[in-house]
DNA sequence: CGGTTATTTGAAAACCATTTTCAGTTTTCA
DNA sequence: TGAAAACTGAAAATGGTTTTCAAATAACCG
């Protein structure tokens, strides 16, 4: 990921490295302010502005994807599959990317129903992760 | 819709009526500030706070659904089908609800891949509406 | 109908995630 | 190593949304 940044002409800075590390230490996905906290463990002077700026660059390069939260805030997850979507645990917020979003038939049906030509889609799923499904668990 | 509000114990006020009218005059979906403008045609003193409050009540009663915009802002659309999702025109923002979101197989596959138990999902599609598909059109 | 009470309303202020500005710092590269 | 380009963080600005609060309105009862 750092290599991709460098290849794209961006400098290899301590601030950016700390954001990358934070991204991989998170629970599959994290908000900018969570990344700030995680990143400061590696680079205490890290500022929130740089977290936002780094995430924007990573998004443009397709290395990170922005997830939408119900309240309108955003969260970021490393991209694993070219066409991936996410399942998010509503209890502990663990997030896993899945592939095989096989909604071609749904898209065809929507196009037939509405006359639209569909170009993109958002799909996010919410539920409980294996840990949170296990009975008798209390900690997050 | 007004009847449903009354039935649920809410007062029938001029401000709420103007928000309802605005909702049906919109292009299938509208932001709070757009609804404010439309609503003021019916009730000039309408305030943005009441628009938000009315939308919150309508959401709770299941009469309106909140759509997520890419920038994190929200938009609201009248509910037509119990389990509906939306296609949004990226050019003119016309929004149509569709039903028959047949993603049971995708959900099963995600559950198998990840071990999660899926409870809910978000699905929004983006593309061009019939009008905006027609060549030689320029107006929105 | 009035009168009374409970609900609702809008302006202004508060909130808070995100973006912009800007002067100082760090990287890059020759 | 030194100059130029890229980057950084603090502080301020932005803008959608929520909270507060006193005044206005709707519902209800006689
Ligand atoms: Mn997909
Ligand atoms: Mn669905
Ligand atoms: Zn979990
Ligand atoms: Zn259109």
mmCIF file of C-alpha atoms (C1' of nucleotides) and ligand atoms in Angstrom:
data_model
loop_
_atom_site.group_PDB
_atom_site.id
_atom_site.type_symbol
_atom_site.label_atom_id
_atom_site.label_comp_id
_atom_site.label_asym_id
_atom_site.label_seq_id
_atom_site.Cartn_x
_atom_site.Cartn_y
_atom_site.Cartn_z
ATOM 1 C CA UNK A 1 0.000 0.000 0.000
ATOM 2 C CA UNK A 2 2.874 2.338 0.822
ATOM 3 C CA UNK A 3 4.499 1.165 -2.387
ATOM 4 C CA UNK A 4 1.378 2.082 -4.330
ATOM 5 C CA UNK A 5 1.447 5.556 -2.837
ATOM 6 C CA UNK A 6 5.070 6.035 -3.769
ATOM 7 C CA UNK A 7 4.461 4.666 -7.241
ATOM 8 C CA UNK A 8 1.692 7.224 -7.674
ATOM 9 C CA UNK A 9 4.139 10.013 -6.880
ATOM 10 C CA UNK A 10 3.269 10.698 -3.256
ATOM 11 C CA UNK A 11 5.970 11.210 -0.648
ATOM 12 C CA UNK A 12 6.676 8.596 1.925
ATOM 13 C CA UNK A 13 6.040 10.495 5.114
ATOM 14 C CA UNK A 14 5.817 9.522 8.735
ATOM 15 C CA UNK A 15 2.246 10.843 8.968
ATOM 16 C CA UNK A 16 1.059 8.758 6.038
ATOM 17 C CA UNK A 17 2.772 5.657 7.331
ATOM 18 C CA UNK A 18 1.048 6.055 10.672
ATOM 19 C CA UNK A 19 -2.358 6.289 9.003
ATOM 20 C CA UNK A 20 -1.662 3.135 6.999
ATOM 21 C CA UNK A 21 -0.647 1.256 10.112
ATOM 22 C CA UNK A 22 -3.759 2.473 11.872
ATOM 23 C CA UNK A 23 -5.915 1.218 9.012
ATOM 24 C CA UNK A 24 -4.589 -2.302 9.397
ATOM 25 C CA UNK A 25 -4.815 -2.305 13.160
ATOM 26 C CA UNK A 26 -8.481 -1.384 13.054
ATOM 27 C CA UNK A 27 -11.368 -3.783 13.169
ATOM 28 C CA UNK A 28 -11.739 -4.009 9.409
ATOM 29 C CA UNK A 29 -12.929 -0.434 9.228
ATOM 30 C CA UNK A 30 -12.490 2.778 11.219
ATOM 31 C CA UNK A 31 -13.568 6.384 11.355
ATOM 32 C CA UNK A 32 -11.100 9.226 10.850
ATOM 33 C CA UNK A 33 -11.064 10.013 14.551
ATOM 34 C CA UNK A 34 -10.446 6.373 15.440
ATOM 35 C CA UNK A 35 -7.604 6.298 12.950
ATOM 36 C CA UNK A 36 -6.200 9.425 14.556
ATOM 37 C CA UNK A 37 -6.024 7.691 17.915
ATOM 38 C CA UNK A 38 -4.505 4.520 16.471
ATOM 39 C CA UNK A 39 -2.109 6.479 14.304
ATOM 40 C CA UNK A 40 -0.841 8.607 17.151
ATOM 41 C CA UNK A 41 0.519 5.476 18.771
ATOM 42 C CA UNK A 42 3.036 5.522 15.915
ATOM 43 C CA UNK A 43 3.345 9.241 15.338
ATOM 44 C CA UNK A 44 2.123 11.372 18.245
ATOM 45 C CA UNK A 45 2.089 14.622 16.275
ATOM 46 C CA UNK A 46 -0.367 13.226 13.723
ATOM 47 C CA UNK A 47 -3.235 15.611 13.031
ATOM 48 C CA UNK A 48 -6.783 14.851 12.017
ATOM 49 C CA UNK A 49 -6.422 16.874 8.836
ATOM 50 C CA UNK A 50 -3.730 14.588 7.582
ATOM 51 C CA UNK A 51 -5.854 11.568 8.370
ATOM 52 C CA UNK A 52 -8.566 12.986 6.121
ATOM 53 C CA UNK A 53 -6.096 13.916 3.430
ATOM 54 C CA UNK A 54 -4.445 10.515 3.439
ATOM 55 C CA UNK A 55 -7.784 8.756 3.248
ATOM 56 C CA UNK A 56 -8.753 10.889 0.306
ATOM 57 C CA UNK A 57 -5.593 9.949 -1.567
ATOM 58 C CA UNK A 58 -6.038 6.281 -0.719
ATOM 59 C CA UNK A 59 -9.624 6.415 -1.944
ATOM 60 C CA UNK A 60 -8.594 7.954 -5.224
ATOM 61 C CA UNK A 61 -6.015 5.253 -5.707
ATOM 62 C CA UNK A 62 -8.638 2.612 -4.961
ATOM 63 C CA UNK A 63 -6.776 1.307 -1.939
ATOM 64 C CA UNK A 64 -9.457 2.160 0.557
ATOM 65 C CA UNK A 65 -13.224 2.295 0.368
ATOM 66 C CA UNK A 66 -15.480 4.688 2.217
ATOM 67 C CA UNK A 67 -18.405 3.122 4.068
ATOM 68 C CA UNK A 68 -21.524 5.039 4.971
ATOM 69 C CA UNK A 69 -22.793 5.009 8.514
ATOM 70 C CA UNK A 70 -26.400 5.489 9.371
ATOM 71 C CA UNK A 71 -25.730 8.863 10.989
ATOM 72 C CA UNK A 72 -24.083 10.162 7.841
ATOM 73 C CA UNK A 73 -20.506 9.861 9.049
ATOM 74 C CA UNK A 74 -17.985 7.782 7.201
ATOM 75 C CA UNK A 75 -15.673 4.966 7.932
ATOM 76 C CA UNK A 76 -12.835 3.547 5.845
ATOM 77 C CA UNK A 77 -11.850 -0.006 4.996
ATOM 78 C CA UNK A 78 -8.846 -1.363 3.094
ATOM 79 C CA UNK A 79 -9.821 -2.713 -0.320
ATOM 80 C CA UNK A 80 -9.237 -6.423 -0.772
ATOM 81 C CA UNK A 81 -11.353 -7.347 -3.755
ATOM 82 C CA UNK A 82 -11.814 -5.154 -6.768
ATOM 83 C CA UNK A 83 -15.595 -5.336 -6.501
ATOM 84 C CA UNK A 84 -16.274 -5.806 -2.812
ATOM 85 C CA UNK A 85 -19.001 -4.903 -0.392
ATOM 86 C CA UNK A 86 -19.108 -5.103 3.382
ATOM 87 C CA UNK A 87 -20.945 -6.834 6.198
ATOM 88 C CA UNK A 88 -20.797 -4.913 9.446
ATOM 89 C CA UNK A 89 -21.426 -6.290 12.911
ATOM 90 C CA UNK A 90 -23.984 -4.090 14.595
ATOM 91 C CA UNK A 91 -22.617 -5.001 18.000
ATOM 92 C CA UNK A 92 -18.806 -4.777 17.761
ATOM 93 C CA UNK A 93 -18.514 -3.089 14.351
ATOM 94 C CA UNK A 94 -16.233 -5.762 12.979
ATOM 95 C CA UNK A 95 -16.338 -5.415 9.240
ATOM 96 C CA UNK A 96 -15.575 -7.973 6.578
ATOM 97 C CA UNK A 97 -15.429 -7.490 2.870
ATOM 98 C CA UNK A 98 -17.185 -10.039 0.723
ATOM 99 C CA UNK A 99 -17.243 -10.595 -2.976
ATOM 100 C CA UNK A 100 -19.655 -12.297 -5.259
ATOM 101 C CA UNK A 101 -22.264 -9.605 -5.232
ATOM 102 C CA UNK A 102 -24.449 -11.359 -7.726
ATOM 103 C CA UNK A 103 -27.216 -8.885 -8.332
ATOM 104 C CA UNK A 104 -27.238 -8.845 -12.099
ATOM 105 C CA UNK A 105 -30.773 -10.203 -12.130
ATOM 106 C CA UNK A 106 -31.948 -7.559 -9.664
ATOM 107 C CA UNK A 107 -30.378 -4.844 -11.790
ATOM 108 C CA UNK A 108 -32.044 -6.185 -14.926
ATOM 109 C CA UNK A 109 -35.380 -6.249 -13.147
ATOM 110 C CA UNK A 110 -34.932 -2.690 -11.908
ATOM 111 C CA UNK A 111 -34.053 -1.497 -15.383
ATOM 112 C CA UNK A 112 -37.155 -3.191 -16.764
ATOM 113 C CA UNK A 113 -39.390 -1.800 -14.007
ATOM 114 C CA UNK A 114 -38.142 1.780 -14.111
ATOM 115 C CA UNK A 115 -36.584 2.403 -17.506
ATOM 116 C CA UNK A 116 -33.377 3.550 -15.807
ATOM 117 C CA UNK A 117 -29.958 2.446 -16.994
ATOM 118 C CA UNK A 118 -28.138 1.390 -13.826
ATOM 119 C CA UNK A 119 -24.451 2.220 -13.607
ATOM 120 C CA UNK A 120 -23.467 1.730 -9.994
ATOM 121 C CA UNK A 121 -24.815 0.364 -6.769
ATOM 122 C CA UNK A 122 -24.273 0.524 -3.048
ATOM 123 C CA UNK A 123 -24.748 -2.560 -0.984
ATOM 124 C CA UNK A 124 -23.990 -2.878 2.693
ATOM 125 C CA UNK A 125 -25.172 -5.587 5.037
ATOM 126 C CA UNK A 126 -25.626 -5.455 8.787
ATOM 127 C CA UNK A 127 -25.816 -8.281 11.267
ATOM 128 C CA UNK A 128 -23.871 -10.114 13.924
ATOM 129 C CA UNK A 129 -20.359 -11.445 13.562
ATOM 130 C CA UNK A 130 -19.495 -14.973 14.702
ATOM 131 C CA UNK A 131 -18.081 -13.727 18.033
ATOM 132 C CA UNK A 132 -21.118 -11.654 18.816
ATOM 133 C CA UNK A 133 -23.436 -14.499 17.837
ATOM 134 C CA UNK A 134 -21.891 -16.781 20.459
ATOM 135 C CA UNK A 135 -24.219 -16.873 23.465
ATOM 136 C CA UNK A 136 -23.034 -15.691 26.858
ATOM 137 C CA UNK A 137 -20.685 -13.138 25.401
ATOM 138 C CA UNK A 138 -20.805 -9.671 26.879
ATOM 139 C CA UNK A 139 -17.650 -7.784 25.995
ATOM 140 C CA UNK A 140 -17.449 -5.875 22.772
ATOM 141 C CA UNK B 1 -50.331 10.219 5.166
ATOM 142 C CA UNK B 2 -51.849 13.048 7.185
ATOM 143 C CA UNK B 3 -54.432 10.550 8.401
ATOM 144 C CA UNK B 4 -51.655 8.248 9.581
ATOM 145 C CA UNK B 5 -50.085 11.094 11.524
ATOM 146 C CA UNK B 6 -53.363 11.943 13.191
ATOM 147 C CA UNK B 7 -54.059 8.307 13.939
ATOM 148 C CA UNK B 8 -50.674 8.113 15.658
ATOM 149 C CA UNK B 9 -51.639 11.001 17.915
ATOM 150 C CA UNK B 10 -49.846 13.875 16.239
ATOM 151 C CA UNK B 11 -51.535 17.224 15.713
ATOM 152 C CA UNK B 12 -52.632 18.296 12.298
ATOM 153 C CA UNK B 13 -50.682 21.496 11.872
ATOM 154 C CA UNK B 14 -50.116 23.823 8.983
ATOM 155 C CA UNK B 15 -46.361 23.280 9.155
ATOM 156 C CA UNK B 16 -46.670 19.515 8.927
ATOM 157 C CA UNK B 17 -49.125 19.734 6.075
ATOM 158 C CA UNK B 18 -46.750 21.916 4.125
ATOM 159 C CA UNK B 19 -43.934 19.403 4.566
ATOM 160 C CA UNK B 20 -46.175 16.594 3.340
ATOM 161 C CA UNK B 21 -47.162 18.577 0.278
ATOM 162 C CA UNK B 22 -43.530 19.366 -0.408
ATOM 163 C CA UNK B 23 -42.659 15.673 -0.217
ATOM 164 C CA UNK B 24 -45.109 14.834 -2.968
ATOM 165 C CA UNK B 25 -44.127 17.744 -5.147
ATOM 166 C CA UNK B 26 -40.477 16.696 -5.105
ATOM 167 C CA UNK B 27 -38.762 14.570 -7.680
ATOM 168 C CA UNK B 28 -39.280 11.307 -5.805
ATOM 169 C CA UNK B 29 -36.903 12.393 -3.097
ATOM 170 C CA UNK B 30 -35.683 15.655 -1.577
ATOM 171 C CA UNK B 31 -33.310 17.047 1.008
ATOM 172 C CA UNK B 32 -34.551 18.927 4.060
ATOM 173 C CA UNK B 33 -33.517 22.253 2.584
ATOM 174 C CA UNK B 34 -35.268 21.481 -0.701
ATOM 175 C CA UNK B 35 -38.385 20.555 1.246
ATOM 176 C CA UNK B 36 -38.118 23.832 3.113
ATOM 177 C CA UNK B 37 -38.246 25.760 -0.144
ATOM 178 C CA UNK B 38 -41.131 23.701 -1.535
ATOM 179 C CA UNK B 39 -42.978 23.800 1.762
ATOM 180 C CA UNK B 40 -42.725 27.568 2.082
ATOM 181 C CA UNK B 41 -44.831 27.886 -1.042
ATOM 182 C CA UNK B 42 -47.656 26.592 1.135
ATOM 183 C CA UNK B 43 -46.628 27.993 4.495
ATOM 184 C CA UNK B 44 -44.127 30.850 4.254
ATOM 185 C CA UNK B 45 -43.238 30.815 7.934
ATOM 186 C CA UNK B 46 -42.103 27.188 7.810
ATOM 187 C CA UNK B 47 -38.750 26.667 9.532
ATOM 188 C CA UNK B 48 -36.048 24.134 8.757
ATOM 189 C CA UNK B 49 -36.265 22.708 12.254
ATOM 190 C CA UNK B 50 -39.836 21.674 11.698
ATOM 191 C CA UNK B 51 -38.908 20.051 8.416
ATOM 192 C CA UNK B 52 -36.392 17.893 10.270
ATOM 193 C CA UNK B 53 -38.805 17.122 13.052
ATOM 194 C CA UNK B 54 -41.595 16.171 10.679
ATOM 195 C CA UNK B 55 -39.290 13.910 8.691
ATOM 196 C CA UNK B 56 -38.217 12.209 11.872
ATOM 197 C CA UNK B 57 -41.810 11.482 12.834
ATOM 198 C CA UNK B 58 -42.640 10.252 9.343
ATOM 199 C CA UNK B 59 -39.607 7.969 9.404
ATOM 200 C CA UNK B 60 -40.622 6.475 12.712
ATOM 201 C CA UNK B 61 -44.082 5.803 11.361
ATOM 202 C CA UNK B 62 -42.559 4.174 8.290
ATOM 203 C CA UNK B 63 -44.118 6.665 5.905
ATOM 204 C CA UNK B 64 -40.868 8.031 4.619
ATOM 205 C CA UNK B 65 -37.447 6.523 4.052
ATOM 206 C CA UNK B 66 -34.124 8.275 4.452
ATOM 207 C CA UNK B 67 -31.688 7.878 1.552
ATOM 208 C CA UNK B 68 -27.970 8.333 1.937
ATOM 209 C CA UNK B 69 -26.123 10.646 -0.367
ATOM 210 C CA UNK B 70 -22.502 10.170 -1.215
ATOM 211 C CA UNK B 71 -21.496 13.310 0.658
ATOM 212 C CA UNK B 72 -23.133 12.103 3.845
ATOM 213 C CA UNK B 73 -26.225 14.253 3.599
ATOM 214 C CA UNK B 74 -29.658 12.753 3.554
ATOM 215 C CA UNK B 75 -32.669 12.860 1.369
ATOM 216 C CA UNK B 76 -36.193 11.615 2.027
ATOM 217 C CA UNK B 77 -38.611 9.651 -0.133
ATOM 218 C CA UNK B 78 -42.218 8.638 0.482
ATOM 219 C CA UNK B 79 -42.552 4.910 1.137
ATOM 220 C CA UNK B 80 -44.562 3.029 -1.459
ATOM 221 C CA UNK B 81 -43.594 -0.598 -0.955
ATOM 222 C CA UNK B 82 -42.976 -2.143 2.404
ATOM 223 C CA UNK B 83 -39.562 -3.426 1.352
ATOM 224 C CA UNK B 84 -38.394 -0.980 -1.262
ATOM 225 C CA UNK B 85 -35.077 0.359 -2.467
ATOM 226 C CA UNK B 86 -34.285 3.230 -4.793
ATOM 227 C CA UNK B 87 -32.693 3.981 -8.142
ATOM 228 C CA UNK B 88 -31.441 7.525 -8.400
ATOM 229 C CA UNK B 89 -30.660 9.411 -11.585
ATOM 230 C CA UNK B 90 -27.165 10.822 -11.301
ATOM 231 C CA UNK B 91 -28.038 13.634 -13.667
ATOM 232 C CA UNK B 92 -31.438 14.986 -12.569
ATOM 233 C CA UNK B 93 -31.794 13.153 -9.235
ATOM 234 C CA UNK B 94 -35.140 11.681 -10.144
ATOM 235 C CA UNK B 95 -35.685 8.802 -7.774
ATOM 236 C CA UNK B 96 -37.893 5.776 -8.174
ATOM 237 C CA UNK B 97 -38.616 3.092 -5.652
ATOM 238 C CA UNK B 98 -38.425 -0.467 -6.831
ATOM 239 C CA UNK B 99 -39.346 -3.715 -5.195
ATOM 240 C CA UNK B 100 -38.318 -7.261 -5.741
ATOM 241 C CA UNK B 101 -34.928 -6.934 -4.178
ATOM 242 C CA UNK B 102 -34.101 -10.579 -4.609
ATOM 243 C CA UNK B 103 -30.794 -10.924 -2.867
ATOM 244 C CA UNK B 104 -31.547 -13.918 -0.695
ATOM 245 C CA UNK B 105 -28.880 -15.902 -2.480
ATOM 246 C CA UNK B 106 -26.307 -13.155 -1.999
ATOM 247 C CA UNK B 107 -27.122 -12.992 1.687
ATOM 248 C CA UNK B 108 -26.777 -16.750 2.034
ATOM 249 C CA UNK B 109 -23.428 -16.625 0.300
ATOM 250 C CA UNK B 110 -22.216 -13.804 2.529
ATOM 251 C CA UNK B 111 -23.280 -15.695 5.625
ATOM 252 C CA UNK B 112 -21.404 -18.747 4.411
ATOM 253 C CA UNK B 113 -18.292 -16.739 3.502
ATOM 254 C CA UNK B 114 -18.084 -14.708 6.676
ATOM 255 C CA UNK B 115 -19.947 -16.539 9.425
ATOM 256 C CA UNK B 116 -22.058 -13.441 10.040
ATOM 257 C CA UNK B 117 -25.804 -13.609 10.527
ATOM 258 C CA UNK B 118 -27.194 -10.874 8.281
ATOM 259 C CA UNK B 119 -30.166 -8.911 9.569
ATOM 260 C CA UNK B 120 -30.493 -5.876 7.349
ATOM 261 C CA UNK B 121 -29.145 -4.432 4.161
ATOM 262 C CA UNK B 122 -28.827 -1.198 2.302
ATOM 263 C CA UNK B 123 -29.127 -1.187 -1.439
ATOM 264 C CA UNK B 124 -29.189 1.885 -3.639
ATOM 265 C CA UNK B 125 -28.655 2.027 -7.361
ATOM 266 C CA UNK B 126 -27.417 4.921 -9.466
ATOM 267 C CA UNK B 127 -27.779 5.509 -13.151
ATOM 268 C CA UNK B 128 -29.690 7.520 -15.721
ATOM 269 C CA UNK B 129 -33.434 7.926 -15.849
ATOM 270 C CA UNK B 130 -35.315 7.515 -19.131
ATOM 271 C CA UNK B 131 -35.424 11.274 -19.728
ATOM 272 C CA UNK B 132 -31.728 11.751 -19.148
ATOM 273 C CA UNK B 133 -30.927 8.757 -21.343
ATOM 274 C CA UNK B 134 -32.647 10.368 -24.320
ATOM 275 C CA UNK B 135 -29.973 11.874 -26.562
ATOM 276 C CA UNK B 136 -29.929 15.578 -27.302
ATOM 277 C CA UNK B 137 -31.448 16.490 -23.961
ATOM 278 C CA UNK B 138 -29.793 19.255 -22.007
ATOM 279 C CA UNK B 139 -32.172 20.561 -19.380
ATOM 280 C CA UNK B 140 -32.305 18.861 -16.019
ATOM 281 C "C1'" DC C 1 -67.926 28.534 20.585
ATOM 282 C "C1'" DG C 2 -64.298 30.486 24.683
ATOM 283 C "C1'" DG C 3 -60.874 28.897 28.024
ATOM 284 C "C1'" DT C 4 -57.296 25.870 29.365
ATOM 285 C "C1'" DT C 5 -53.768 22.670 28.622
ATOM 286 C "C1'" DA C 6 -50.636 19.972 25.931
ATOM 287 C "C1'" DT C 7 -48.363 20.118 21.759
ATOM 288 C "C1'" DT C 8 -45.880 22.311 18.312
ATOM 289 C "C1'" DT C 9 -43.188 25.921 16.272
ATOM 290 C "C1'" DG C 10 -39.222 28.879 14.679
ATOM 291 C "C1'" DA C 11 -35.085 31.705 15.817
ATOM 292 C "C1'" DA C 12 -30.892 31.431 17.621
ATOM 293 C "C1'" DA C 13 -27.294 28.928 19.510
ATOM 294 C "C1'" DA C 14 -24.849 24.684 19.944
ATOM 295 C "C1'" DC C 15 -22.794 20.624 17.774
ATOM 296 C "C1'" DC C 16 -19.682 18.127 15.199
ATOM 297 C "C1'" DA C 17 -17.761 15.971 11.070
ATOM 298 C "C1'" DT C 18 -15.337 17.715 7.378
ATOM 299 C "C1'" DT C 19 -12.820 21.281 4.608
ATOM 300 C "C1'" DT C 20 -10.020 25.359 3.926
ATOM 301 C "C1'" DT C 21 -6.206 28.447 4.964
ATOM 302 C "C1'" DC C 22 -1.624 29.393 5.852
ATOM 303 C "C1'" DA C 23 2.899 29.530 7.710
ATOM 304 C "C1'" DG C 24 6.247 26.337 9.100
ATOM 305 C "C1'" DT C 25 8.392 21.504 8.426
ATOM 306 C "C1'" DT C 26 9.785 17.502 5.973
ATOM 307 C "C1'" DT C 27 10.880 15.018 1.573
ATOM 308 C "C1'" DT C 28 12.725 14.638 -2.681
ATOM 309 C "C1'" DC C 29 16.166 15.003 -5.898
ATOM 310 C "C1'" DA C 30 19.939 16.892 -8.300
ATOM 311 C "C1'" DT D 1 23.980 19.291 1.020
ATOM 312 C "C1'" DG D 2 20.784 22.844 -0.672
ATOM 313 C "C1'" DA D 3 16.866 24.504 -3.152
ATOM 314 C "C1'" DA D 4 12.328 23.512 -4.640
ATOM 315 C "C1'" DA D 5 8.288 20.915 -4.180
ATOM 316 C "C1'" DA D 6 5.361 18.405 -1.321
ATOM 317 C "C1'" DC D 7 3.399 17.855 2.996
ATOM 318 C "C1'" DT D 8 1.846 18.942 7.710
ATOM 319 C "C1'" DG D 9 -0.892 20.582 11.750
ATOM 320 C "C1'" DA D 10 -3.317 24.390 14.216
ATOM 321 C "C1'" DA D 11 -6.857 27.251 13.838
ATOM 322 C "C1'" DA D 12 -10.682 28.986 11.519
ATOM 323 C "C1'" DA D 13 -14.462 28.321 8.372
ATOM 324 C "C1'" DT D 14 -18.298 25.495 6.626
ATOM 325 C "C1'" DG D 15 -22.618 23.376 6.534
ATOM 326 C "C1'" DG D 16 -25.869 19.866 7.778
ATOM 327 C "C1'" DT D 17 -28.213 18.594 11.877
ATOM 328 C "C1'" DT D 18 -29.706 18.998 16.808
ATOM 329 C "C1'" DT D 19 -30.824 21.440 21.042
ATOM 330 C "C1'" DT D 20 -32.902 25.150 23.693
ATOM 331 C "C1'" DC D 21 -36.533 28.056 24.933
ATOM 332 C "C1'" DA D 22 -40.181 31.343 24.852
ATOM 333 C "C1'" DA D 23 -44.051 32.285 21.952
ATOM 334 C "C1'" DA D 24 -47.824 30.421 18.962
ATOM 335 C "C1'" DT D 25 -51.175 26.988 17.839
ATOM 336 C "C1'" DA D 26 -54.055 22.821 18.048
ATOM 337 C "C1'" DA D 27 -56.764 19.743 20.813
ATOM 338 C "C1'" DC D 28 -60.004 19.132 24.144
ATOM 339 C "C1'" DC D 29 -63.649 20.047 27.429
ATOM 340 C "C1'" DG D 30 -67.472 22.145 29.111
HETATM 341 MN MN1 LIG E 1 -21.787 -5.142 -6.089
HETATM 342 MN MN1 LIG E 2 -33.691 -5.125 0.012
HETATM 343 ZN ZN1 LIG E 3 -19.387 -8.476 16.421
HETATM 344 ZN ZN1 LIG E 4 -32.613 11.949 -14.897
#
